[in-house]
PDB file of N, CA and C in Angstrom:
ATOM      1  N   MET A 205    -139.544 112.710  26.867  1.00 47.00           N
ATOM      2  CA  MET A 205    -138.858 113.184  25.697  1.00 47.00           C
ATOM      3  C   MET A 205    -137.360 113.277  25.999  1.00 47.00           C
ATOM      4  N   PRO A 206    -136.494 112.810  25.073  1.00 51.00           N
ATOM      5  CA  PRO A 206    -135.055 112.893  25.349  1.00 51.00           C
ATOM      6  C   PRO A 206    -134.573 114.328  25.246  1.00 51.00           C
ATOM      7  N   GLU A 207    -133.560 114.614  26.039  1.00 52.00           N
ATOM      8  CA  GLU A 207    -132.967 115.952  26.020  1.00 52.00           C
ATOM      9  C   GLU A 207    -132.145 116.144  24.762  1.00 52.00           C
ATOM     10  N   ILE A 208    -132.149 117.358  24.250  1.00 54.00           N
ATOM     11  CA  ILE A 208    -131.320 117.679  23.089  1.00 54.00           C
ATOM     12  C   ILE A 208    -129.952 118.088  23.609  1.00 54.00           C
ATOM     13  N   ARG A 209    -128.945 117.386  23.155  1.00 51.00           N
ATOM     14  CA  ARG A 209    -127.584 117.685  23.613  1.00 51.00           C
ATOM     15  C   ARG A 209    -126.998 118.816  22.796  1.00 51.00           C
ATOM     16  N   LYS A 210    -126.217 119.643  23.454  1.00 51.00           N
ATOM     17  CA  LYS A 210    -125.517 120.722  22.748  1.00 51.00           C
ATOM     18  C   LYS A 210    -124.307 120.135  22.049  1.00 51.00           C
ATOM     19  N   SER A 211    -124.055 120.630  20.877  1.00 51.00           N
ATOM     20  CA  SER A 211    -122.915 120.121  20.119  1.00 51.00           C
ATOM     21  C   SER A 211    -121.692 120.996  20.346  1.00 51.00           C
ATOM     22  N   SER A 212    -121.426 121.307  21.587  1.00 51.00           N
ATOM     23  CA  SER A 212    -120.246 122.116  21.879  1.00 51.00           C
ATOM     24  C   SER A 212    -119.060 121.201  22.114  1.00 51.00           C
ATOM     25  N   THR A 213    -117.868 121.764  22.124  1.00 50.00           N
ATOM     26  CA  THR A 213    -116.664 120.960  22.314  1.00 50.00           C
ATOM     27  C   THR A 213    -116.349 120.766  23.783  1.00 50.00           C
ATOM     28  N   ALA A 214    -117.042 121.453  24.647  1.00 51.00           N
ATOM     29  CA  ALA A 214    -116.781 121.313  26.075  1.00 51.00           C
ATOM     30  C   ALA A 214    -117.635 120.192  26.646  1.00 51.00           C
ATOM     31  N   GLY A 215    -117.036 119.451  27.574  1.00 52.00           N
ATOM     32  CA  GLY A 215    -117.775 118.388  28.235  1.00 52.00           C
ATOM     33  C   GLY A 215    -118.708 118.978  29.284  1.00 52.00           C
ATOM     34  N   SER A 216    -119.302 118.098  30.079  1.00 58.00           N
ATOM     35  CA  SER A 216    -120.247 118.563  31.095  1.00 58.00           C
ATOM     36  C   SER A 216    -119.558 119.404  32.171  1.00 58.00           C
ATOM     37  N   SER A 217    -118.256 119.209  32.363  1.00 63.00           N
ATOM     38  CA  SER A 217    -117.525 119.974  33.370  1.00 63.00           C
ATOM     39  C   SER A 217    -116.999 121.296  32.814  1.00 63.00           C
ATOM     40  N   GLY A 218    -117.197 121.560  31.531  1.00 66.00           N
ATOM     41  CA  GLY A 218    -116.720 122.804  30.926  1.00 66.00           C
ATOM     42  C   GLY A 218    -115.324 122.691  30.342  1.00 66.00           C
ATOM     43  N   ARG A 219    -114.670 121.563  30.538  1.00 67.00           N
ATOM     44  CA  ARG A 219    -113.332 121.353  29.967  1.00 67.00           C
ATOM     45  C   ARG A 219    -113.454 120.689  28.599  1.00 67.00           C
ATOM     46  N   PRO A 220    -112.454 120.874  27.753  1.00 65.00           N
ATOM     47  CA  PRO A 220    -112.488 120.194  26.452  1.00 65.00           C
ATOM     48  C   PRO A 220    -112.439 118.680  26.639  1.00 65.00           C
ATOM     49  N   ARG A 221    -113.087 117.976  25.757  1.00 70.00           N
ATOM     50  CA  ARG A 221    -113.075 116.511  25.819  1.00 70.00           C
ATOM     51  C   ARG A 221    -111.699 115.998  25.438  1.00 70.00           C
ATOM     52  N   ARG A 222    -111.373 114.825  25.927  1.00 69.00           N
ATOM     53  CA  ARG A 222    -110.055 114.240  25.633  1.00 69.00           C
ATOM     54  C   ARG A 222    -109.869 114.022  24.132  1.00 69.00           C
ATOM     55  N   THR A 223    -110.908 113.575  23.468  1.00 71.00           N
ATOM     56  CA  THR A 223    -110.790 113.320  22.030  1.00 71.00           C
ATOM     57  C   THR A 223    -110.559 114.613  21.259  1.00 71.00           C
ATOM     58  N   ASP A 224    -111.146 115.717  21.750  1.00 74.00           N
ATOM     59  CA  ASP A 224    -110.934 117.007  21.088  1.00 74.00           C
ATOM     60  C   ASP A 224    -109.497 117.456  21.253  1.00 74.00           C
ATOM     61  N   VAL A 225    -108.943 117.241  22.442  1.00 71.00           N
ATOM     62  CA  VAL A 225    -107.550 117.625  22.686  1.00 71.00           C
ATOM     63  C   VAL A 225    -106.632 116.795  21.812  1.00 71.00           C
ATOM     64  N   ARG A 226    -106.916 115.498  21.713  1.00 74.00           N
ATOM     65  CA  ARG A 226    -106.092 114.631  20.866  1.00 74.00           C
ATOM     66  C   ARG A 226    -106.221 115.038  19.401  1.00 74.00           C
ATOM     67  N   SER A 227    -107.431 115.344  18.966  1.00 80.00           N
ATOM     68  CA  SER A 227    -107.628 115.744  17.575  1.00 80.00           C
ATOM     69  C   SER A 227    -106.879 117.032  17.261  1.00 80.00           C
ATOM     70  N   ALA A 228    -106.942 117.996  18.180  1.00 78.00           N
ATOM     71  CA  ALA A 228    -106.240 119.258  17.957  1.00 78.00           C
ATOM     72  C   ALA A 228    -104.738 119.026  17.898  1.00 78.00           C
ATOM     73  N   SER A 229    -104.234 118.185  18.783  1.00 77.00           N
ATOM     74  CA  SER A 229    -102.810 117.883  18.798  1.00 77.00           C
ATOM     75  C   SER A 229    -102.402 117.173  17.510  1.00 77.00           C
ATOM     76  N   LEU A 230    -103.208 116.228  17.077  1.00 78.00           N
ATOM     77  CA  LEU A 230    -102.929 115.505  15.837  1.00 78.00           C
ATOM     78  C   LEU A 230    -102.980 116.446  14.640  1.00 78.00           C
ATOM     79  N   ASN A 231    -103.955 117.342  14.626  1.00 79.00           N
ATOM     80  CA  ASN A 231    -104.053 118.301  13.524  1.00 79.00           C
ATOM     81  C   ASN A 231    -102.834 119.198  13.457  1.00 79.00           C
ATOM     82  N   ARG A 232    -102.347 119.647  14.610  1.00 78.00           N
ATOM     83  CA  ARG A 232    -101.134 120.476  14.625  1.00 78.00           C
ATOM     84  C   ARG A 232     -99.933 119.696  14.112  1.00 78.00           C
ATOM     85  N   ALA A 233     -99.825 118.446  14.525  1.00 78.00           N
ATOM     86  CA  ALA A 233     -98.708 117.613  14.070  1.00 78.00           C
ATOM     87  C   ALA A 233     -98.781 117.392  12.563  1.00 78.00           C
ATOM     88  N   LEU A 234     -99.968 117.109  12.058  1.00 76.00           N
ATOM     89  CA  LEU A 234    -100.126 116.910  10.618  1.00 76.00           C
ATOM     90  C   LEU A 234     -99.842 118.188   9.842  1.00 76.00           C
ATOM     91  N   ALA A 235    -100.274 119.305  10.384  1.00 77.00           N
ATOM     92  CA  ALA A 235    -100.016 120.588   9.712  1.00 77.00           C
ATOM     93  C   ALA A 235     -98.517 120.853   9.650  1.00 77.00           C
ATOM     94  N   GLY A 236     -97.810 120.535  10.722  1.00 77.00           N
ATOM     95  CA  GLY A 236     -96.356 120.704  10.720  1.00 77.00           C
ATOM     96  C   GLY A 236     -95.694 119.778   9.718  1.00 77.00           C
ATOM     97  N   ALA A 237     -96.194 118.556   9.610  1.00 76.00           N
ATOM     98  CA  ALA A 237     -95.625 117.599   8.667  1.00 76.00           C
ATOM     99  C   ALA A 237     -95.909 118.001   7.227  1.00 76.00           C
ATOM    100  N   ARG A 238     -97.041 118.645   7.009  1.00 78.00           N
ATOM    101  CA  ARG A 238     -97.421 119.050   5.651  1.00 78.00           C
ATOM    102  C   ARG A 238     -96.844 120.398   5.253  1.00 78.00           C
ATOM    103  N   ALA A 239     -96.249 121.116   6.180  1.00 82.00           N
ATOM    104  CA  ALA A 239     -95.751 122.463   5.884  1.00 82.00           C
ATOM    105  C   ALA A 239     -94.822 122.493   4.670  1.00 82.00           C
ATOM    106  N   PRO A 240     -93.851 121.585   4.525  1.00 84.00           N
ATOM    107  CA  PRO A 240     -92.997 121.621   3.324  1.00 84.00           C
ATOM    108  C   PRO A 240     -93.784 121.392   2.041  1.00 84.00           C
ATOM    109  N   GLN A 241     -94.786 120.516   2.087  1.00 84.00           N
ATOM    110  CA  GLN A 241     -95.608 120.262   0.896  1.00 84.00           C
ATOM    111  C   GLN A 241     -96.411 121.500   0.525  1.00 84.00           C
ATOM    112  N   VAL A 242     -96.963 122.152   1.528  1.00 84.00           N
ATOM    113  CA  VAL A 242     -97.759 123.356   1.284  1.00 84.00           C
ATOM    114  C   VAL A 242     -96.875 124.451   0.698  1.00 84.00           C
ATOM    115  N   ALA A 243     -95.678 124.615   1.263  1.00 86.00           N
ATOM    116  CA  ALA A 243     -94.749 125.634   0.757  1.00 86.00           C
ATOM    117  C   ALA A 243     -94.358 125.329  -0.687  1.00 86.00           C
ATOM    118  N   ALA A 244     -94.112 124.065  -0.986  1.00 88.00           N
ATOM    119  CA  ALA A 244     -93.748 123.690  -2.364  1.00 88.00           C
ATOM    120  C   ALA A 244     -94.905 123.962  -3.322  1.00 88.00           C
ATOM    121  N   ALA A 245     -96.111 123.648  -2.897  1.00 88.00           N
ATOM    122  CA  ALA A 245     -97.280 123.905  -3.743  1.00 88.00           C
ATOM    123  C   ALA A 245     -97.457 125.401  -3.993  1.00 88.00           C
ATOM    124  N   GLN A 246     -97.206 126.218  -2.970  1.00 86.00           N
ATOM    125  CA  GLN A 246     -97.312 127.663  -3.141  1.00 86.00           C
ATOM    126  C   GLN A 246     -96.250 128.180  -4.102  1.00 86.00           C
ATOM    127  N   ARG A 247     -95.032 127.621  -4.023  1.00 87.00           N
ATOM    128  CA  ARG A 247     -93.970 128.033  -4.953  1.00 87.00           C
ATOM    129  C   ARG A 247     -94.330 127.673  -6.384  1.00 87.00           C
ATOM    130  N   VAL A 248     -94.875 126.470  -6.568  1.00 88.00           N
ATOM    131  CA  VAL A 248     -95.285 126.038  -7.917  1.00 88.00           C
ATOM    132  C   VAL A 248     -96.372 126.965  -8.453  1.00 88.00           C
ATOM    133  N   GLN A 249     -97.354 127.283  -7.614  1.00 87.00           N
ATOM    134  CA  GLN A 249     -98.438 128.171  -8.045  1.00 87.00           C
ATOM    135  C   GLN A 249     -97.907 129.552  -8.391  1.00 87.00           C
ATOM    136  N   LEU A 250     -96.988 130.067  -7.581  1.00 84.00           N
ATOM    137  CA  LEU A 250     -96.399 131.372  -7.848  1.00 84.00           C
ATOM    138  C   LEU A 250     -95.639 131.357  -9.168  1.00 84.00           C
ATOM    139  N   HIS A 251     -94.862 130.285  -9.398  1.00 85.00           N
ATOM    140  CA  HIS A 251     -94.114 130.164 -10.644  1.00 85.00           C
ATOM    141  C   HIS A 251     -95.070 130.102 -11.838  1.00 85.00           C
ATOM    142  N   ARG A 252     -96.169 129.361 -11.673  1.00 87.00           N
ATOM    143  CA  ARG A 252     -97.167 129.247 -12.745  1.00 87.00           C
ATOM    144  C   ARG A 252     -97.793 130.609 -13.042  1.00 87.00           C
ATOM    145  N   ASP A 253     -98.118 131.362 -11.984  1.00 86.00           N
ATOM    146  CA  ASP A 253     -98.717 132.687 -12.176  1.00 86.00           C
ATOM    147  C   ASP A 253     -97.754 133.626 -12.897  1.00 86.00           C
ATOM    148  N   VAL A 254     -96.480 133.589 -12.513  1.00 85.00           N
ATOM    149  CA  VAL A 254     -95.473 134.442 -13.153  1.00 85.00           C
ATOM    150  C   VAL A 254     -95.293 134.039 -14.603  1.00 85.00           C
ATOM    151  N   SER A 255     -95.314 132.736 -14.857  1.00 88.00           N
ATOM    152  CA  SER A 255     -95.151 132.237 -16.213  1.00 88.00           C
ATOM    153  C   SER A 255     -96.305 132.692 -17.109  1.00 88.00           C
ATOM    154  N   VAL A 256     -97.520 132.613 -16.599  1.00 88.00           N
ATOM    155  CA  VAL A 256     -98.694 133.054 -17.363  1.00 88.00           C
ATOM    156  C   VAL A 256     -98.611 134.550 -17.625  1.00 88.00           C
ATOM    157  N   ALA A 257     -98.217 135.321 -16.602  1.00 88.00           N
ATOM    158  CA  ALA A 257     -98.090 136.769 -16.776  1.00 88.00           C
ATOM    159  C   ALA A 257     -97.018 137.086 -17.813  1.00 88.00           C
ATOM    160  N   GLY A 258     -95.925 136.328 -17.803  1.00 89.00           N
ATOM    161  CA  GLY A 258     -94.856 136.536 -18.785  1.00 89.00           C
ATOM    162  C   GLY A 258     -95.328 136.260 -20.199  1.00 89.00           C
ATOM    163  N   ARG A 259     -96.124 135.206 -20.367  1.00 90.00           N
ATOM    164  CA  ARG A 259     -96.649 134.902 -21.698  1.00 90.00           C
ATOM    165  C   ARG A 259     -97.608 135.986 -22.176  1.00 90.00           C
ATOM    166  N   ARG A 260     -98.421 136.500 -21.240  1.00 90.00           N
ATOM    167  CA  ARG A 260     -99.336 137.586 -21.609  1.00 90.00           C
ATOM    168  C   ARG A 260     -98.554 138.819 -22.025  1.00 90.00           C
ATOM    169  N   ARG A 261     -97.514 139.138 -21.243  1.00 90.00           N
ATOM    170  CA  ARG A 261     -96.692 140.302 -21.544  1.00 90.00           C
ATOM    171  C   ARG A 261     -96.010 140.139 -22.898  1.00 90.00           C
ATOM    172  N   ALA A 262     -95.520 138.924 -23.180  1.00 91.00           N
ATOM    173  CA  ALA A 262     -94.873 138.658 -24.465  1.00 91.00           C
ATOM    174  C   ALA A 262     -95.869 138.792 -25.611  1.00 91.00           C
ATOM    175  N   ALA A 263     -97.093 138.304 -25.393  1.00 90.00           N
ATOM    176  CA  ALA A 263     -98.117 138.413 -26.439  1.00 90.00           C
ATOM    177  C   ALA A 263     -98.466 139.874 -26.701  1.00 90.00           C
ATOM    178  N   MET A 264     -98.572 140.671 -25.629  1.00 91.00           N
ATOM    179  CA  MET A 264     -98.867 142.091 -25.811  1.00 91.00           C
ATOM    180  C   MET A 264     -97.719 142.794 -26.528  1.00 91.00           C
ATOM    181  N   SER A 265     -96.479 142.438 -26.198  1.00 93.00           N
ATOM    182  CA  SER A 265     -95.328 143.037 -26.866  1.00 93.00           C
ATOM    183  C   SER A 265     -95.342 142.701 -28.356  1.00 93.00           C
ATOM    184  N   ALA A 266     -95.662 141.460 -28.674  1.00 92.00           N
ATOM    185  CA  ALA A 266     -95.734 141.049 -30.075  1.00 92.00           C
ATOM    186  C   ALA A 266     -96.845 141.805 -30.795  1.00 92.00           C
ATOM    187  N   LEU A 267     -97.971 142.004 -30.121  1.00 92.00           N
ATOM    188  CA  LEU A 267     -99.087 142.738 -30.718  1.00 92.00           C
ATOM    189  C   LEU A 267     -98.705 144.193 -30.984  1.00 92.00           C
ATOM    190  N   VAL A 268     -98.056 144.819 -30.015  1.00 93.00           N
ATOM    191  CA  VAL A 268     -97.625 146.211 -30.187  1.00 93.00           C
ATOM    192  C   VAL A 268     -96.605 146.317 -31.316  1.00 93.00           C
ATOM    193  N   ALA A 269     -95.679 145.366 -31.385  1.00 93.00           N
ATOM    194  CA  ALA A 269     -94.679 145.385 -32.456  1.00 93.00           C
ATOM    195  C   ALA A 269     -95.348 145.225 -33.826  1.00 93.00           C
ATOM    196  N   ALA A 270     -96.339 144.357 -33.905  1.00 94.00           N
ATOM    197  CA  ALA A 270     -97.052 144.176 -35.176  1.00 94.00           C
ATOM    198  C   ALA A 270     -97.791 145.449 -35.572  1.00 94.00           C
ATOM    199  N   ARG A 271     -98.409 146.111 -34.586  1.00 94.00           N
ATOM    200  CA  ARG A 271     -99.093 147.378 -34.892  1.00 94.00           C
ATOM    201  C   ARG A 271     -98.098 148.431 -35.377  1.00 94.00           C
ATOM    202  N   ARG A 272     -96.944 148.505 -34.735  1.00 95.00           N
ATOM    203  CA  ARG A 272     -95.930 149.487 -35.156  1.00 95.00           C
ATOM    204  C   ARG A 272     -95.459 149.218 -36.578  1.00 95.00           C
ATOM    205  N   ARG A 273     -95.216 147.934 -36.888  1.00 94.00           N
ATOM    206  CA  ARG A 273     -94.792 147.598 -38.256  1.00 94.00           C
ATOM    207  C   ARG A 273     -95.866 147.973 -39.258  1.00 94.00           C
ATOM    208  N   THR A 274     -97.129 147.678 -38.918  1.00 94.00           N
ATOM    209  CA  THR A 274     -98.239 148.008 -39.822  1.00 94.00           C
ATOM    210  C   THR A 274     -98.345 149.509 -40.015  1.00 94.00           C
ATOM    211  N   ASN A 275     -98.276 150.254 -38.923  1.00 94.00           N
ATOM    212  CA  ASN A 275     -98.372 151.711 -39.027  1.00 94.00           C
ATOM    213  C   ASN A 275     -97.194 152.299 -39.799  1.00 94.00           C
ATOM    214  N   PHE A 276     -95.990 151.744 -39.584  1.00 94.00           N
ATOM    215  CA  PHE A 276     -94.819 152.217 -40.324  1.00 94.00           C
ATOM    216  C   PHE A 276     -95.004 151.959 -41.816  1.00 94.00           C
ATOM    217  N   LEU A 277     -95.485 150.753 -42.145  1.00 93.00           N
ATOM    218  CA  LEU A 277     -95.693 150.417 -43.541  1.00 93.00           C
ATOM    219  C   LEU A 277     -96.755 151.317 -44.174  1.00 93.00           C
ATOM    220  N   LEU A 278     -97.859 151.547 -43.451  1.00 93.00           N
ATOM    221  CA  LEU A 278     -98.904 152.431 -43.972  1.00 93.00           C
ATOM    222  C   LEU A 278     -98.393 153.849 -44.156  1.00 93.00           C
ATOM    223  N   GLY A 279     -97.589 154.315 -43.202  1.00 92.00           N
ATOM    224  CA  GLY A 279     -97.018 155.655 -43.322  1.00 92.00           C
ATOM    225  C   GLY A 279     -96.070 155.763 -44.506  1.00 92.00           C
ATOM    226  N   THR A 280     -95.274 154.722 -44.714  1.00 91.00           N
ATOM    227  CA  THR A 280     -94.342 154.711 -45.843  1.00 91.00           C
ATOM    228  C   THR A 280     -95.109 154.700 -47.163  1.00 91.00           C
ATOM    229  N   LEU A 281     -96.116 153.853 -47.239  1.00 91.00           N
ATOM    230  CA  LEU A 281     -96.908 153.788 -48.474  1.00 91.00           C
ATOM    231  C   LEU A 281     -97.632 155.102 -48.735  1.00 91.00           C
ATOM    232  N   ASP A 282     -98.143 155.732 -47.672  1.00 90.00           N
ATOM    233  CA  ASP A 282     -98.807 157.018 -47.828  1.00 90.00           C
ATOM    234  C   ASP A 282     -97.823 158.073 -48.318  1.00 90.00           C
ATOM    235  N   GLY A 283     -96.621 158.035 -47.752  1.00 89.00           N
ATOM    236  CA  GLY A 283     -95.594 158.983 -48.197  1.00 89.00           C
ATOM    237  C   GLY A 283     -95.230 158.779 -49.656  1.00 89.00           C
ATOM    238  N   LEU A 284     -95.117 157.540 -50.086  1.00 89.00           N
ATOM    239  CA  LEU A 284     -94.805 157.252 -51.490  1.00 89.00           C
ATOM    240  C   LEU A 284     -95.946 157.694 -52.402  1.00 89.00           C
ATOM    241  N   ARG A 285     -97.171 157.491 -51.929  1.00 88.00           N
ATOM    242  CA  ARG A 285     -98.325 157.878 -52.733  1.00 88.00           C
ATOM    243  C   ARG A 285     -98.372 159.398 -52.903  1.00 88.00           C
ATOM    244  N   ARG A 286     -98.018 160.121 -51.854  1.00 87.00           N
ATOM    245  CA  ARG A 286     -98.059 161.587 -51.905  1.00 87.00           C
ATOM    246  C   ARG A 286     -96.861 162.177 -52.633  1.00 87.00           C
ATOM    247  N   GLY A 287     -95.814 161.455 -52.696  1.00 82.00           N
ATOM    248  CA  GLY A 287     -94.615 161.977 -53.346  1.00 82.00           C
ATOM    249  C   GLY A 287     -93.461 161.978 -52.362  1.00 82.00           C
ATOM    250  N   ALA A 288     -92.297 162.244 -52.842  1.00 61.00           N
ATOM    251  CA  ALA A 288     -91.083 162.199 -52.028  1.00 61.00           C
ATOM    252  C   ALA A 288     -91.160 163.201 -50.890  1.00 61.00           C
ATOM    253  N   GLY A 289     -90.705 162.802 -49.722  1.00 56.00           N
ATOM    254  CA  GLY A 289     -90.674 163.708 -48.573  1.00 56.00           C
ATOM    255  C   GLY A 289     -92.020 163.878 -47.895  1.00 56.00           C
ATOM    256  N   GLY A 290     -93.029 163.206 -48.338  1.00 50.00           N
ATOM    257  CA  GLY A 290     -94.332 163.296 -47.699  1.00 50.00           C
ATOM    258  C   GLY A 290     -95.026 164.629 -47.911  1.00 50.00           C
ATOM    259  N   ARG A 291     -94.627 165.363 -48.979  1.00 56.00           N
ATOM    260  CA  ARG A 291     -95.279 166.651 -49.246  1.00 56.00           C
ATOM    261  C   ARG A 291     -96.684 166.417 -49.759  1.00 56.00           C
ATOM    262  N   ARG A 292     -97.563 167.264 -49.305  1.00 59.00           N
ATOM    263  CA  ARG A 292     -98.943 167.173 -49.761  1.00 59.00           C
ATOM    264  C   ARG A 292     -99.086 167.858 -51.107  1.00 59.00           C
ATOM    265  N   VAL A 293     -99.829 167.233 -51.939  1.00 57.00           N
ATOM    266  CA  VAL A 293    -100.110 167.807 -53.239  1.00 57.00           C
ATOM    267  C   VAL A 293    -101.300 168.761 -53.047  1.00 57.00           C
ATOM    268  N   PRO A 294    -101.197 169.998 -53.510  1.00 58.00           N
ATOM    269  CA  PRO A 294    -102.309 170.954 -53.344  1.00 58.00           C
ATOM    270  C   PRO A 294    -103.585 170.420 -53.975  1.00 58.00           C
ATOM    271  N   GLY A 295    -104.677 170.548 -53.234  1.00 61.00           N
ATOM    272  CA  GLY A 295    -105.961 170.110 -53.727  1.00 61.00           C
ATOM    273  C   GLY A 295    -106.269 168.642 -53.459  1.00 61.00           C
ATOM    274  N   GLU A 296    -105.308 167.920 -52.901  1.00 60.00           N
ATOM    275  CA  GLU A 296    -105.542 166.495 -52.619  1.00 60.00           C
ATOM    276  C   GLU A 296    -106.278 166.379 -51.279  1.00 60.00           C
ATOM    277  N   SER A 297    -107.259 165.507 -51.243  1.00 60.00           N
ATOM    278  CA  SER A 297    -107.990 165.314 -50.005  1.00 60.00           C
ATOM    279  C   SER A 297    -107.177 164.451 -49.049  1.00 60.00           C
ATOM    280  N   THR A 298    -107.395 164.668 -47.727  1.00 57.00           N
ATOM    281  CA  THR A 298    -106.621 163.928 -46.739  1.00 57.00           C
ATOM    282  C   THR A 298    -107.339 162.656 -46.324  1.00 57.00           C
ATOM    283  N   GLY A 299    -108.529 162.430 -46.738  1.00 50.00           N
ATOM    284  CA  GLY A 299    -109.274 161.267 -46.270  1.00 50.00           C
ATOM    285  C   GLY A 299    -109.536 160.331 -47.297  1.00 50.00           C
TER     286      GLY A 299
END
């Protein structure tokens, strides 16, 4: 029966294999070469996240402003219905 080989990165002498050392060195070199691209991608993502948050904030501000206008209008109409100065008419229900 053939022996099952271990899939470790160390050779039979316990040292890393030459191909592993070359691969690690190549990976480090590629990572260094890609560093500006990675940084640019992170900046773009950050800008996109800030932009989305800004749009959400603007939408919430618009919603709050619309609610304030509606409430102001309802309050004004209620005041006109009750009479000048918002005085309550005796015997009038509040609901």
